[in-house]
């Protein structure tokens, strides 16, 4: 009995001083003292050798020793746990996170999406195509003669690997591809980026964005063209807008016209935006030239169609009174943040 008391006191002193700073050291403590082959189990096994009259007090001592060891284990475990969290990051994960700044759509995307949704209400589908084109889809199929100035190196970016390849100068090439598929009638708009070799200024850039439209069916007339475009500008600029058509020339349409709208700034009275005419030009249009239909395998005696093309930058500049084209591609947040919240 005496020797057991001494033995337990010695173990208690050892356990009291046991240093375990890390989780694996705490686990080593548990295995050594409290594990299935640990000290406490070993001492418990001694019970069978103890004389009957001593069993009761021996058991009491061992139980106290077990409780002592277990509480020391809990102590070491929580100390190691706390220490580790601090050492890892020192962060308080209960604090709210940093807010992410919310971006906004680019004005060109805003206006493009608006244009798409207006034409979709009239039954136009959106078609897309490649930005690197071949001569046929960008020029030849569109009735542009071999010597047309638009083909000039000065106006078009050619791809050096292949003299037949170029960056599309309009999205008409997408419409040619749709016509070649031969699924008639066709009623599409083609939004997209186009490229021209221009000196960059407030009014010109080497790339810009276009929406072209094409409607081909039996008995499509110039009246359909006028009413479609009139609907478009009323939705885009408001119902008080006036339109006028002026005769023009494009190789891909005959007859051709340019459409003006009454000046949004002065309401038609005359100002610097409309150069004191009361009108601003917004798009070109016309009836699809029969040569073009033939080039794409469509019978011009059965089908007619209209087409139009406009620059998204131009419409956006009019709508938001933006004076310099370069603002669209400079990524200046002071410009872009003005469109936060616009839809
Ligand atoms: C302009 C003028 C225009 C077209 C584009 C077109 C396309 C096909 C057939 C016939 Cl596939 N026409 N497009 C027609 C007339 C004018 O654009 O000044 N755009 C900014």
mmCIF file of C-alpha atoms and ligand atoms in Angstrom:
data_model
loop_
_atom_site.group_PDB
_atom_site.id
_atom_site.type_symbol
_atom_site.label_atom_id
_atom_site.label_comp_id
_atom_site.label_asym_id
_atom_site.label_seq_id
_atom_site.Cartn_x
_atom_site.Cartn_y
_atom_site.Cartn_z
ATOM 1 C CA UNK A 1 0.000 0.000 0.000
ATOM 2 C CA UNK A 2 2.711 2.420 1.004
ATOM 3 C CA UNK A 3 4.743 1.710 -2.119
ATOM 4 C CA UNK A 4 1.689 2.255 -4.375
ATOM 5 C CA UNK A 5 1.016 5.651 -2.854
ATOM 6 C CA UNK A 6 4.632 6.654 -3.488
ATOM 7 C CA UNK A 7 4.517 5.287 -7.032
ATOM 8 C CA UNK A 8 1.365 7.240 -7.838
ATOM 9 C CA UNK A 9 2.764 10.452 -6.374
ATOM 10 C CA UNK A 10 5.852 10.074 -8.589
ATOM 11 C CA UNK A 11 3.671 9.535 -11.670
ATOM 12 C CA UNK A 12 1.540 12.565 -10.739
ATOM 13 C CA UNK A 13 4.649 14.757 -10.554
ATOM 14 C CA UNK A 14 5.742 13.473 -13.975
ATOM 15 C CA UNK A 15 2.294 14.124 -15.477
ATOM 16 C CA UNK A 16 2.083 17.614 -13.961
ATOM 17 C CA UNK A 17 5.340 18.570 -15.666
ATOM 18 C CA UNK A 18 4.577 16.857 -18.938
ATOM 19 C CA UNK A 19 5.119 19.400 -21.739
ATOM 20 C CA UNK A 20 2.978 19.024 -24.888
ATOM 21 C CA UNK A 21 2.710 22.120 -27.066
ATOM 22 C CA UNK A 22 1.581 20.481 -30.326
ATOM 23 C CA UNK A 23 -1.343 18.231 -31.104
ATOM 24 C CA UNK A 24 0.853 15.180 -31.854
ATOM 25 C CA UNK A 25 2.604 15.571 -28.500
ATOM 26 C CA UNK A 26 -0.765 15.689 -26.728
ATOM 27 C CA UNK A 27 -1.746 12.539 -28.572
ATOM 28 C CA UNK A 28 1.519 10.862 -27.389
ATOM 29 C CA UNK A 29 0.500 11.775 -23.816
ATOM 30 C CA UNK A 30 -2.903 10.155 -24.289
ATOM 31 C CA UNK A 31 -1.401 6.943 -25.667
ATOM 32 C CA UNK A 32 1.232 6.753 -22.919
ATOM 33 C CA UNK A 33 -1.116 7.270 -19.951
ATOM 34 C CA UNK A 34 -4.709 6.736 -21.109
ATOM 35 C CA UNK A 35 -4.378 4.431 -24.123
ATOM 36 C CA UNK A 36 -5.505 0.788 -24.170
ATOM 37 C CA UNK A 37 -1.933 -0.272 -23.310
ATOM 38 C CA UNK A 38 -1.226 2.858 -21.257
ATOM 39 C CA UNK A 39 -0.202 3.323 -17.625
ATOM 40 C CA UNK A 40 -3.705 3.671 -16.149
ATOM 41 C CA UNK A 41 -4.835 0.364 -17.767
ATOM 42 C CA UNK A 42 -1.600 -1.285 -16.596
ATOM 43 C CA UNK A 43 -2.189 -0.190 -12.981
ATOM 44 C CA UNK A 44 -5.840 -1.297 -13.126
ATOM 45 C CA UNK A 45 -4.641 -4.765 -14.182
ATOM 46 C CA UNK A 46 -2.633 -4.947 -10.918
ATOM 47 C CA UNK A 47 -5.929 -5.115 -8.981
ATOM 48 C CA UNK A 48 -6.139 -8.876 -9.360
ATOM 49 C CA UNK A 49 -2.889 -9.257 -7.366
ATOM 50 C CA UNK A 50 -4.033 -7.068 -4.472
ATOM 51 C CA UNK A 51 -5.117 -8.664 -1.209
ATOM 52 C CA UNK A 52 -8.881 -8.646 -0.631
ATOM 53 C CA UNK A 53 -8.797 -6.275 2.369
ATOM 54 C CA UNK A 54 -6.824 -3.669 0.369
ATOM 55 C CA UNK A 55 -8.893 -3.809 -2.816
ATOM 56 C CA UNK A 56 -11.290 -1.016 -1.787
ATOM 57 C CA UNK A 57 -8.692 1.650 -0.906
ATOM 58 C CA UNK A 58 -6.432 0.540 -3.777
ATOM 59 C CA UNK A 59 -9.342 1.024 -6.168
ATOM 60 C CA UNK A 60 -10.109 4.456 -4.717
ATOM 61 C CA UNK A 61 -6.488 5.610 -5.207
ATOM 62 C CA UNK A 62 -6.355 4.326 -8.770
ATOM 63 C CA UNK A 63 -9.618 6.017 -9.651
ATOM 64 C CA UNK A 64 -8.372 9.352 -8.304
ATOM 65 C CA UNK A 65 -5.193 8.882 -10.333
ATOM 66 C CA UNK A 66 -7.220 8.194 -13.493
ATOM 67 C CA UNK A 67 -9.354 11.347 -12.995
ATOM 68 C CA UNK A 68 -6.181 13.390 -12.403
ATOM 69 C CA UNK A 69 -4.561 12.067 -15.596
ATOM 70 C CA UNK A 70 -7.699 12.689 -17.681
ATOM 71 C CA UNK A 71 -8.028 16.282 -16.496
ATOM 72 C CA UNK A 72 -4.342 16.923 -17.286
ATOM 73 C CA UNK A 73 -4.975 15.519 -20.788
ATOM 74 C CA UNK A 74 -7.920 17.910 -21.342
ATOM 75 C CA UNK A 75 -5.761 20.790 -20.113
ATOM 76 C CA UNK A 76 -2.914 19.962 -22.519
ATOM 77 C CA UNK A 77 -5.357 19.459 -25.417
ATOM 78 C CA UNK A 78 -7.051 22.838 -25.079
ATOM 79 C CA UNK A 79 -3.715 24.665 -24.567
ATOM 80 C CA UNK A 80 -2.278 23.103 -27.744
ATOM 81 C CA UNK A 81 -5.473 23.905 -29.683
ATOM 82 C CA UNK A 82 -5.489 27.601 -28.764
ATOM 83 C CA UNK A 83 -1.783 28.033 -29.417
ATOM 84 C CA UNK A 84 -2.100 26.527 -32.879
ATOM 85 C CA UNK A 85 -4.906 28.828 -34.058
ATOM 86 C CA UNK A 86 -2.893 31.871 -33.076
ATOM 87 C CA UNK A 87 0.267 30.590 -34.724
ATOM 88 C CA UNK A 88 -1.544 29.771 -38.005
ATOM 89 C CA UNK A 89 -3.096 33.059 -39.109
ATOM 90 C CA UNK A 90 -3.935 35.304 -36.183
ATOM 91 C CA UNK A 91 -7.189 36.077 -38.015
ATOM 92 C CA UNK A 92 -10.672 36.445 -36.675
ATOM 93 C CA UNK A 93 -12.840 34.426 -39.050
ATOM 94 C CA UNK A 94 -16.023 35.734 -37.503
ATOM 95 C CA UNK A 95 -15.510 39.231 -38.954
ATOM 96 C CA UNK A 96 -17.551 40.088 -42.102
ATOM 97 C CA UNK A 97 -15.623 39.831 -45.428
ATOM 98 C CA UNK A 98 -14.364 42.718 -47.568
ATOM 99 C CA UNK A 99 -17.027 43.809 -50.077
ATOM 100 C CA UNK A 100 -16.201 43.125 -53.758
ATOM 101 C CA UNK A 101 -16.564 46.222 -55.961
ATOM 102 C CA UNK A 102 -19.434 45.702 -58.404
ATOM 103 C CA UNK A 103 -18.599 46.336 -62.062
ATOM 104 C CA UNK A 104 -20.944 47.695 -64.724
ATOM 105 C CA UNK A 105 -21.576 46.943 -68.371
ATOM 106 C CA UNK A 106 -19.636 48.801 -71.033
ATOM 107 C CA UNK A 107 -21.831 51.399 -72.802
ATOM 108 C CA UNK A 108 -21.304 49.597 -76.132
ATOM 109 C CA UNK A 109 -22.639 46.384 -74.573
ATOM 110 C CA UNK A 110 -25.584 48.245 -73.047
ATOM 111 C CA UNK A 111 -26.628 49.738 -76.370
ATOM 112 C CA UNK A 112 -25.930 46.530 -78.316
ATOM 113 C CA UNK A 113 -28.148 44.545 -75.914
ATOM 114 C CA UNK A 114 -30.891 47.139 -76.238
ATOM 115 C CA UNK A 115 -30.684 46.997 -80.051
ATOM 116 C CA UNK A 116 -30.837 43.198 -79.980
ATOM 117 C CA UNK A 117 -33.906 43.192 -77.760
ATOM 118 C CA UNK A 118 -35.753 45.697 -79.971
ATOM 119 C CA UNK A 119 -35.121 43.665 -83.146
ATOM 120 C CA UNK A 120 -35.910 40.394 -81.359
ATOM 121 C CA UNK A 121 -39.403 41.741 -80.694
ATOM 122 C CA UNK A 122 -39.806 42.065 -84.475
ATOM 123 C CA UNK A 123 -38.751 38.424 -84.952
ATOM 124 C CA UNK A 124 -35.077 38.966 -85.842
ATOM 125 C CA UNK A 125 -32.638 36.277 -84.633
ATOM 126 C CA UNK A 126 -29.019 37.022 -83.711
ATOM 127 C CA UNK A 127 -26.330 35.539 -85.996
ATOM 128 C CA UNK A 128 -22.588 35.567 -85.397
ATOM 129 C CA UNK A 129 -19.513 34.691 -87.437
ATOM 130 C CA UNK A 130 -15.697 34.862 -87.553
ATOM 131 C CA UNK A 131 -13.720 38.113 -87.214
ATOM 132 C CA UNK A 132 -11.025 36.749 -89.546
ATOM 133 C CA UNK A 133 -12.720 36.455 -92.920
ATOM 134 C CA UNK A 134 -11.829 35.533 -96.491
ATOM 135 C CA UNK A 135 -12.121 37.859 -99.471
ATOM 136 C CA UNK A 136 -15.278 36.126 -100.742
ATOM 137 C CA UNK A 137 -17.421 36.625 -97.625
ATOM 138 C CA UNK A 138 -16.168 40.149 -96.868
ATOM 139 C CA UNK A 139 -16.014 41.600 -100.401
ATOM 140 C CA UNK A 140 -16.644 39.511 -103.522
ATOM 141 C CA UNK A 141 -19.993 37.946 -102.542
ATOM 142 C CA UNK A 142 -21.159 41.437 -101.532
ATOM 143 C CA UNK A 143 -20.852 42.736 -105.075
ATOM 144 C CA UNK A 144 -17.735 44.788 -104.357
ATOM 145 C CA UNK A 145 -15.805 45.005 -107.646
ATOM 146 C CA UNK A 146 -12.124 43.901 -107.768
ATOM 147 C CA UNK A 147 -10.890 47.485 -107.791
ATOM 148 C CA UNK A 148 -13.208 48.854 -105.093
ATOM 149 C CA UNK A 149 -11.339 51.273 -102.790
ATOM 150 C CA UNK A 150 -12.564 49.443 -99.638
ATOM 151 C CA UNK A 151 -10.316 46.499 -100.593
ATOM 152 C CA UNK A 152 -7.316 48.798 -100.482
ATOM 153 C CA UNK A 153 -4.482 47.971 -98.103
ATOM 154 C CA UNK A 154 -5.087 51.432 -96.647
ATOM 155 C CA UNK A 155 -8.542 50.475 -95.389
ATOM 156 C CA UNK A 156 -8.326 46.771 -94.620
ATOM 157 C CA UNK A 157 -6.091 44.761 -92.287
ATOM 158 C CA UNK A 158 -4.838 41.773 -94.280
ATOM 159 C CA UNK A 159 -3.449 38.653 -92.574
ATOM 160 C CA UNK A 160 0.167 38.174 -93.663
ATOM 161 C CA UNK A 161 0.045 34.328 -93.674
ATOM 162 C CA UNK A 162 -2.571 34.242 -96.420
ATOM 163 C CA UNK A 163 -3.382 37.018 -98.948
ATOM 164 C CA UNK A 164 -7.004 35.797 -99.016
ATOM 165 C CA UNK A 165 -7.531 36.450 -95.298
ATOM 166 C CA UNK A 166 -8.414 39.727 -93.577
ATOM 167 C CA UNK A 167 -10.097 41.197 -90.487
ATOM 168 C CA UNK A 168 -13.758 41.718 -91.432
ATOM 169 C CA UNK A 169 -14.594 45.322 -92.254
ATOM 170 C CA UNK A 170 -18.336 44.861 -91.585
ATOM 171 C CA UNK A 171 -20.598 42.105 -90.252
ATOM 172 C CA UNK A 172 -22.201 41.724 -93.712
ATOM 173 C CA UNK A 173 -19.881 38.709 -94.017
ATOM 174 C CA UNK A 174 -21.982 36.954 -91.365
ATOM 175 C CA UNK A 175 -25.098 37.646 -93.409
ATOM 176 C CA UNK A 176 -23.445 36.200 -96.533
ATOM 177 C CA UNK A 177 -22.705 33.013 -94.557
ATOM 178 C CA UNK A 178 -26.355 32.828 -93.448
ATOM 179 C CA UNK A 179 -27.601 33.351 -97.016
ATOM 180 C CA UNK A 180 -25.283 30.571 -98.257
ATOM 181 C CA UNK A 181 -26.892 28.149 -95.791
ATOM 182 C CA UNK A 182 -30.091 28.583 -97.850
ATOM 183 C CA UNK A 183 -32.603 28.355 -94.973
ATOM 184 C CA UNK A 184 -35.211 30.861 -96.148
ATOM 185 C CA UNK A 185 -36.816 33.093 -95.092
ATOM 186 C CA UNK A 186 -33.956 34.857 -93.268
ATOM 187 C CA UNK A 187 -34.574 37.466 -90.584
ATOM 188 C CA UNK A 188 -31.380 38.186 -88.666
ATOM 189 C CA UNK A 189 -29.279 40.871 -87.052
ATOM 190 C CA UNK A 190 -25.502 40.555 -86.823
ATOM 191 C CA UNK A 191 -23.866 42.468 -83.978
ATOM 192 C CA UNK A 192 -20.088 42.353 -83.738
ATOM 193 C CA UNK A 193 -16.654 43.946 -83.854
ATOM 194 C CA UNK A 194 -15.225 45.091 -87.166
ATOM 195 C CA UNK A 195 -11.817 46.459 -88.193
ATOM 196 C CA UNK A 196 -10.629 49.219 -90.487
ATOM 197 C CA UNK A 197 -7.169 50.617 -91.025
ATOM 198 C CA UNK A 198 -7.886 54.195 -89.961
ATOM 199 C CA UNK A 199 -5.814 56.792 -88.174
ATOM 200 C CA UNK A 200 -7.170 56.953 -84.629
ATOM 201 C CA UNK A 201 -8.958 60.239 -83.769
ATOM 202 C CA UNK A 202 -12.076 61.504 -81.949
ATOM 203 C CA UNK A 203 -14.161 60.294 -84.902
ATOM 204 C CA UNK A 204 -12.325 57.204 -86.191
ATOM 205 C CA UNK A 205 -10.781 54.068 -84.733
ATOM 206 C CA UNK A 206 -9.146 50.912 -86.083
ATOM 207 C CA UNK A 207 -11.966 48.809 -84.613
ATOM 208 C CA UNK A 208 -15.573 49.538 -83.821
ATOM 209 C CA UNK A 209 -18.899 47.721 -83.487
ATOM 210 C CA UNK A 210 -21.757 47.234 -85.878
ATOM 211 C CA UNK A 211 -25.226 45.865 -86.042
ATOM 212 C CA UNK A 212 -26.290 44.820 -89.521
ATOM 213 C CA UNK A 213 -29.740 43.455 -90.310
ATOM 214 C CA UNK A 214 -31.115 41.307 -93.123
ATOM 215 C CA UNK A 215 -34.624 40.210 -94.017
ATOM 216 C CA UNK A 216 -35.126 37.992 -97.054
ATOM 217 C CA UNK A 217 -38.455 36.412 -97.927
ATOM 218 C CA UNK A 218 -41.024 36.492 -100.724
ATOM 219 C CA UNK A 219 -42.354 40.006 -101.394
ATOM 220 C CA UNK A 220 -40.292 41.973 -98.883
ATOM 221 C CA UNK A 221 -40.649 45.634 -99.844
ATOM 222 C CA UNK A 222 -39.031 49.002 -99.210
ATOM 223 C CA UNK A 223 -42.109 49.836 -97.101
ATOM 224 C CA UNK A 224 -41.188 46.927 -94.773
ATOM 225 C CA UNK A 225 -37.691 48.375 -94.491
ATOM 226 C CA UNK A 226 -38.960 51.850 -93.592
ATOM 227 C CA UNK A 227 -41.456 50.638 -91.010
ATOM 228 C CA UNK A 228 -38.927 48.277 -89.374
ATOM 229 C CA UNK A 229 -36.334 51.025 -88.993
ATOM 230 C CA UNK A 230 -38.934 53.553 -87.847
ATOM 231 C CA UNK A 231 -40.043 51.130 -85.110
ATOM 232 C CA UNK A 232 -36.402 50.646 -84.123
ATOM 233 C CA UNK A 233 -35.593 54.347 -83.676
ATOM 234 C CA UNK A 234 -38.821 55.059 -81.803
ATOM 235 C CA UNK A 235 -37.958 52.296 -79.317
ATOM 236 C CA UNK A 236 -34.350 53.438 -79.106
ATOM 237 C CA UNK A 237 -34.744 57.218 -78.892
ATOM 238 C CA UNK A 238 -38.378 57.780 -77.869
ATOM 239 C CA UNK A 239 -41.683 58.096 -79.750
ATOM 240 C CA UNK A 240 -41.254 61.783 -80.648
ATOM 241 C CA UNK A 241 -38.269 61.072 -82.943
ATOM 242 C CA UNK A 242 -38.731 61.916 -86.636
ATOM 243 C CA UNK A 243 -37.014 60.113 -89.519
ATOM 244 C CA UNK A 244 -36.078 60.912 -93.095
ATOM 245 C CA UNK A 245 -34.550 58.773 -95.839
ATOM 246 C CA UNK A 246 -32.052 60.211 -98.346
ATOM 247 C CA UNK A 247 -31.088 58.358 -101.537
ATOM 248 C CA UNK A 248 -27.560 56.952 -101.352
ATOM 249 C CA UNK A 249 -25.308 54.339 -102.892
ATOM 250 C CA UNK A 250 -23.924 51.030 -101.562
ATOM 251 C CA UNK A 251 -22.630 48.257 -103.850
ATOM 252 C CA UNK A 252 -24.699 45.644 -101.963
ATOM 253 C CA UNK A 253 -28.115 47.348 -102.122
ATOM 254 C CA UNK A 254 -30.285 48.851 -104.844
ATOM 255 C CA UNK A 255 -31.994 51.189 -104.236
ATOM 256 C CA UNK A 256 -29.981 52.427 -101.257
ATOM 257 C CA UNK A 257 -30.700 55.076 -98.641
ATOM 258 C CA UNK A 258 -29.312 56.721 -95.569
ATOM 259 C CA UNK A 259 -31.612 57.331 -92.647
ATOM 260 C CA UNK A 260 -31.468 60.471 -90.506
ATOM 261 C CA UNK A 261 -33.273 61.115 -87.229
ATOM 262 C CA UNK A 262 -34.330 64.488 -85.849
ATOM 263 C CA UNK A 263 -31.566 65.864 -83.628
ATOM 264 C CA UNK A 264 -32.018 64.659 -80.031
ATOM 265 C CA UNK A 265 -30.042 67.545 -78.601
ATOM 266 C CA UNK A 266 -31.914 70.518 -80.091
ATOM 267 C CA UNK A 267 -35.100 68.709 -81.143
ATOM 268 C CA UNK A 268 -34.534 69.802 -84.754
ATOM 269 C CA UNK A 269 -33.937 73.521 -84.174
ATOM 270 C CA UNK A 270 -30.230 73.310 -85.063
ATOM 271 C CA UNK A 271 -27.136 72.899 -82.873
ATOM 272 C CA UNK A 272 -23.505 71.833 -83.072
ATOM 273 C CA UNK A 273 -24.329 68.085 -82.889
ATOM 274 C CA UNK A 274 -26.538 68.262 -86.015
ATOM 275 C CA UNK A 275 -24.307 70.936 -87.558
ATOM 276 C CA UNK A 276 -27.354 73.250 -87.597
ATOM 277 C CA UNK A 277 -29.326 70.999 -89.962
ATOM 278 C CA UNK A 278 -31.723 69.574 -87.318
ATOM 279 C CA UNK A 279 -30.931 66.025 -88.578
ATOM 280 C CA UNK A 280 -28.290 63.393 -87.743
ATOM 281 C CA UNK A 281 -27.412 60.419 -89.892
ATOM 282 C CA UNK A 282 -27.656 57.080 -88.079
ATOM 283 C CA UNK A 283 -27.604 54.250 -90.618
ATOM 284 C CA UNK A 284 -27.368 53.019 -94.193
ATOM 285 C CA UNK A 285 -29.875 50.646 -95.772
ATOM 286 C CA UNK A 286 -31.482 49.406 -98.973
ATOM 287 C CA UNK A 287 -32.978 46.511 -100.918
ATOM 288 C CA UNK A 288 -30.519 43.613 -101.273
ATOM 289 C CA UNK A 289 -28.871 43.746 -104.717
ATOM 290 C CA UNK A 290 -30.001 40.811 -106.928
ATOM 291 C CA UNK A 291 -26.327 40.008 -107.737
ATOM 292 C CA UNK A 292 -25.813 39.283 -104.055
ATOM 293 C CA UNK A 293 -28.748 36.889 -103.857
ATOM 294 C CA UNK A 294 -27.398 35.073 -106.921
ATOM 295 C CA UNK A 295 -23.876 34.936 -105.442
ATOM 296 C CA UNK A 296 -25.342 33.142 -102.429
ATOM 297 C CA UNK A 297 -27.536 30.728 -104.394
ATOM 298 C CA UNK A 298 -30.877 32.497 -103.761
ATOM 299 C CA UNK A 299 -33.313 32.993 -106.680
ATOM 300 C CA UNK A 300 -33.776 36.791 -107.078
ATOM 301 C CA UNK A 301 -36.975 36.228 -109.057
ATOM 302 C CA UNK A 302 -38.585 34.508 -106.082
ATOM 303 C CA UNK A 303 -37.049 36.353 -103.150
ATOM 304 C CA UNK A 304 -36.417 39.980 -102.239
ATOM 305 C CA UNK A 305 -34.967 41.468 -99.110
ATOM 306 C CA UNK A 306 -33.793 44.519 -97.274
ATOM 307 C CA UNK A 307 -30.603 45.142 -95.326
ATOM 308 C CA UNK A 308 -29.209 47.837 -93.099
ATOM 309 C CA UNK A 309 -26.041 48.589 -91.193
ATOM 310 C CA UNK A 310 -25.200 50.923 -88.327
ATOM 311 C CA UNK A 311 -22.346 51.650 -85.958
ATOM 312 C CA UNK A 312 -23.052 50.949 -82.278
ATOM 313 C CA UNK A 313 -20.535 53.635 -81.248
ATOM 314 C CA UNK A 314 -22.415 56.233 -83.258
ATOM 315 C CA UNK A 315 -25.776 55.388 -81.664
ATOM 316 C CA UNK A 316 -24.164 55.302 -78.194
ATOM 317 C CA UNK A 317 -22.511 58.703 -78.734
ATOM 318 C CA UNK A 318 -25.857 60.215 -79.717
ATOM 319 C CA UNK A 319 -27.726 58.584 -76.847
ATOM 320 C CA UNK A 320 -25.237 59.574 -74.136
ATOM 321 C CA UNK A 321 -23.725 62.691 -75.757
ATOM 322 C CA UNK A 322 -20.208 61.257 -75.901
ATOM 323 C CA UNK A 323 -17.920 63.468 -77.945
ATOM 324 C CA UNK A 324 -14.797 61.294 -78.452
ATOM 325 C CA UNK A 325 -14.717 57.745 -79.865
ATOM 326 C CA UNK A 326 -11.439 56.974 -78.104
ATOM 327 C CA UNK A 327 -13.197 56.973 -74.703
ATOM 328 C CA UNK A 328 -14.775 53.611 -75.561
ATOM 329 C CA UNK A 329 -11.439 51.781 -75.647
ATOM 330 C CA UNK A 330 -9.287 53.589 -73.084
ATOM 331 C CA UNK A 331 -10.722 51.748 -70.047
ATOM 332 C CA UNK A 332 -10.774 54.946 -67.997
ATOM 333 C CA UNK A 333 -12.908 54.147 -64.936
ATOM 334 C CA UNK A 334 -13.999 57.795 -64.649
ATOM 335 C CA UNK A 335 -15.779 57.258 -67.988
ATOM 336 C CA UNK A 336 -16.986 53.677 -67.462
ATOM 337 C CA UNK A 337 -18.339 54.233 -63.928
ATOM 338 C CA UNK A 338 -20.834 56.740 -65.306
ATOM 339 C CA UNK A 339 -22.766 53.768 -66.711
ATOM 340 C CA UNK A 340 -23.122 51.965 -63.362
ATOM 341 C CA UNK A 341 -26.776 51.189 -62.863
ATOM 342 C CA UNK A 342 -27.739 51.744 -66.525
ATOM 343 C CA UNK A 343 -29.554 48.773 -68.024
HETATM 344 C C1 LIG B 1 -23.442 51.826 -93.222
HETATM 345 C C2 LIG B 1 -24.102 51.122 -94.300
HETATM 346 C C3 LIG B 1 -25.128 49.086 -94.883
HETATM 347 C C4 LIG B 1 -25.779 46.945 -95.635
HETATM 348 C C5 LIG B 1 -25.032 47.735 -94.798
HETATM 349 C C6 LIG B 1 -25.947 44.628 -96.366
HETATM 350 C C7 LIG B 1 -25.617 43.332 -96.066
HETATM 351 C C8 LIG B 1 -25.969 42.345 -96.941
HETATM 352 C C9 LIG B 1 -26.659 42.626 -98.059
HETATM 353 C C10 LIG B 1 -26.966 43.929 -98.309
HETATM 354 CL CL1 LIG B 1 -25.532 40.740 -96.639
HETATM 355 N N1 LIG B 1 -26.618 44.893 -97.474
HETATM 356 N N2 LIG B 1 -25.614 45.597 -95.512
HETATM 357 C C11 LIG B 1 -26.641 47.530 -96.552
HETATM 358 C C12 LIG B 1 -26.716 48.893 -96.622
HETATM 359 C C13 LIG B 1 -25.965 49.693 -95.793
HETATM 360 O O1 LIG B 1 -24.359 49.792 -94.012
HETATM 361 O O2 LIG B 1 -23.189 52.983 -93.348
HETATM 362 N N3 LIG B 1 -23.165 51.152 -92.133
HETATM 363 C C14 LIG B 1 -22.537 51.712 -90.995
#
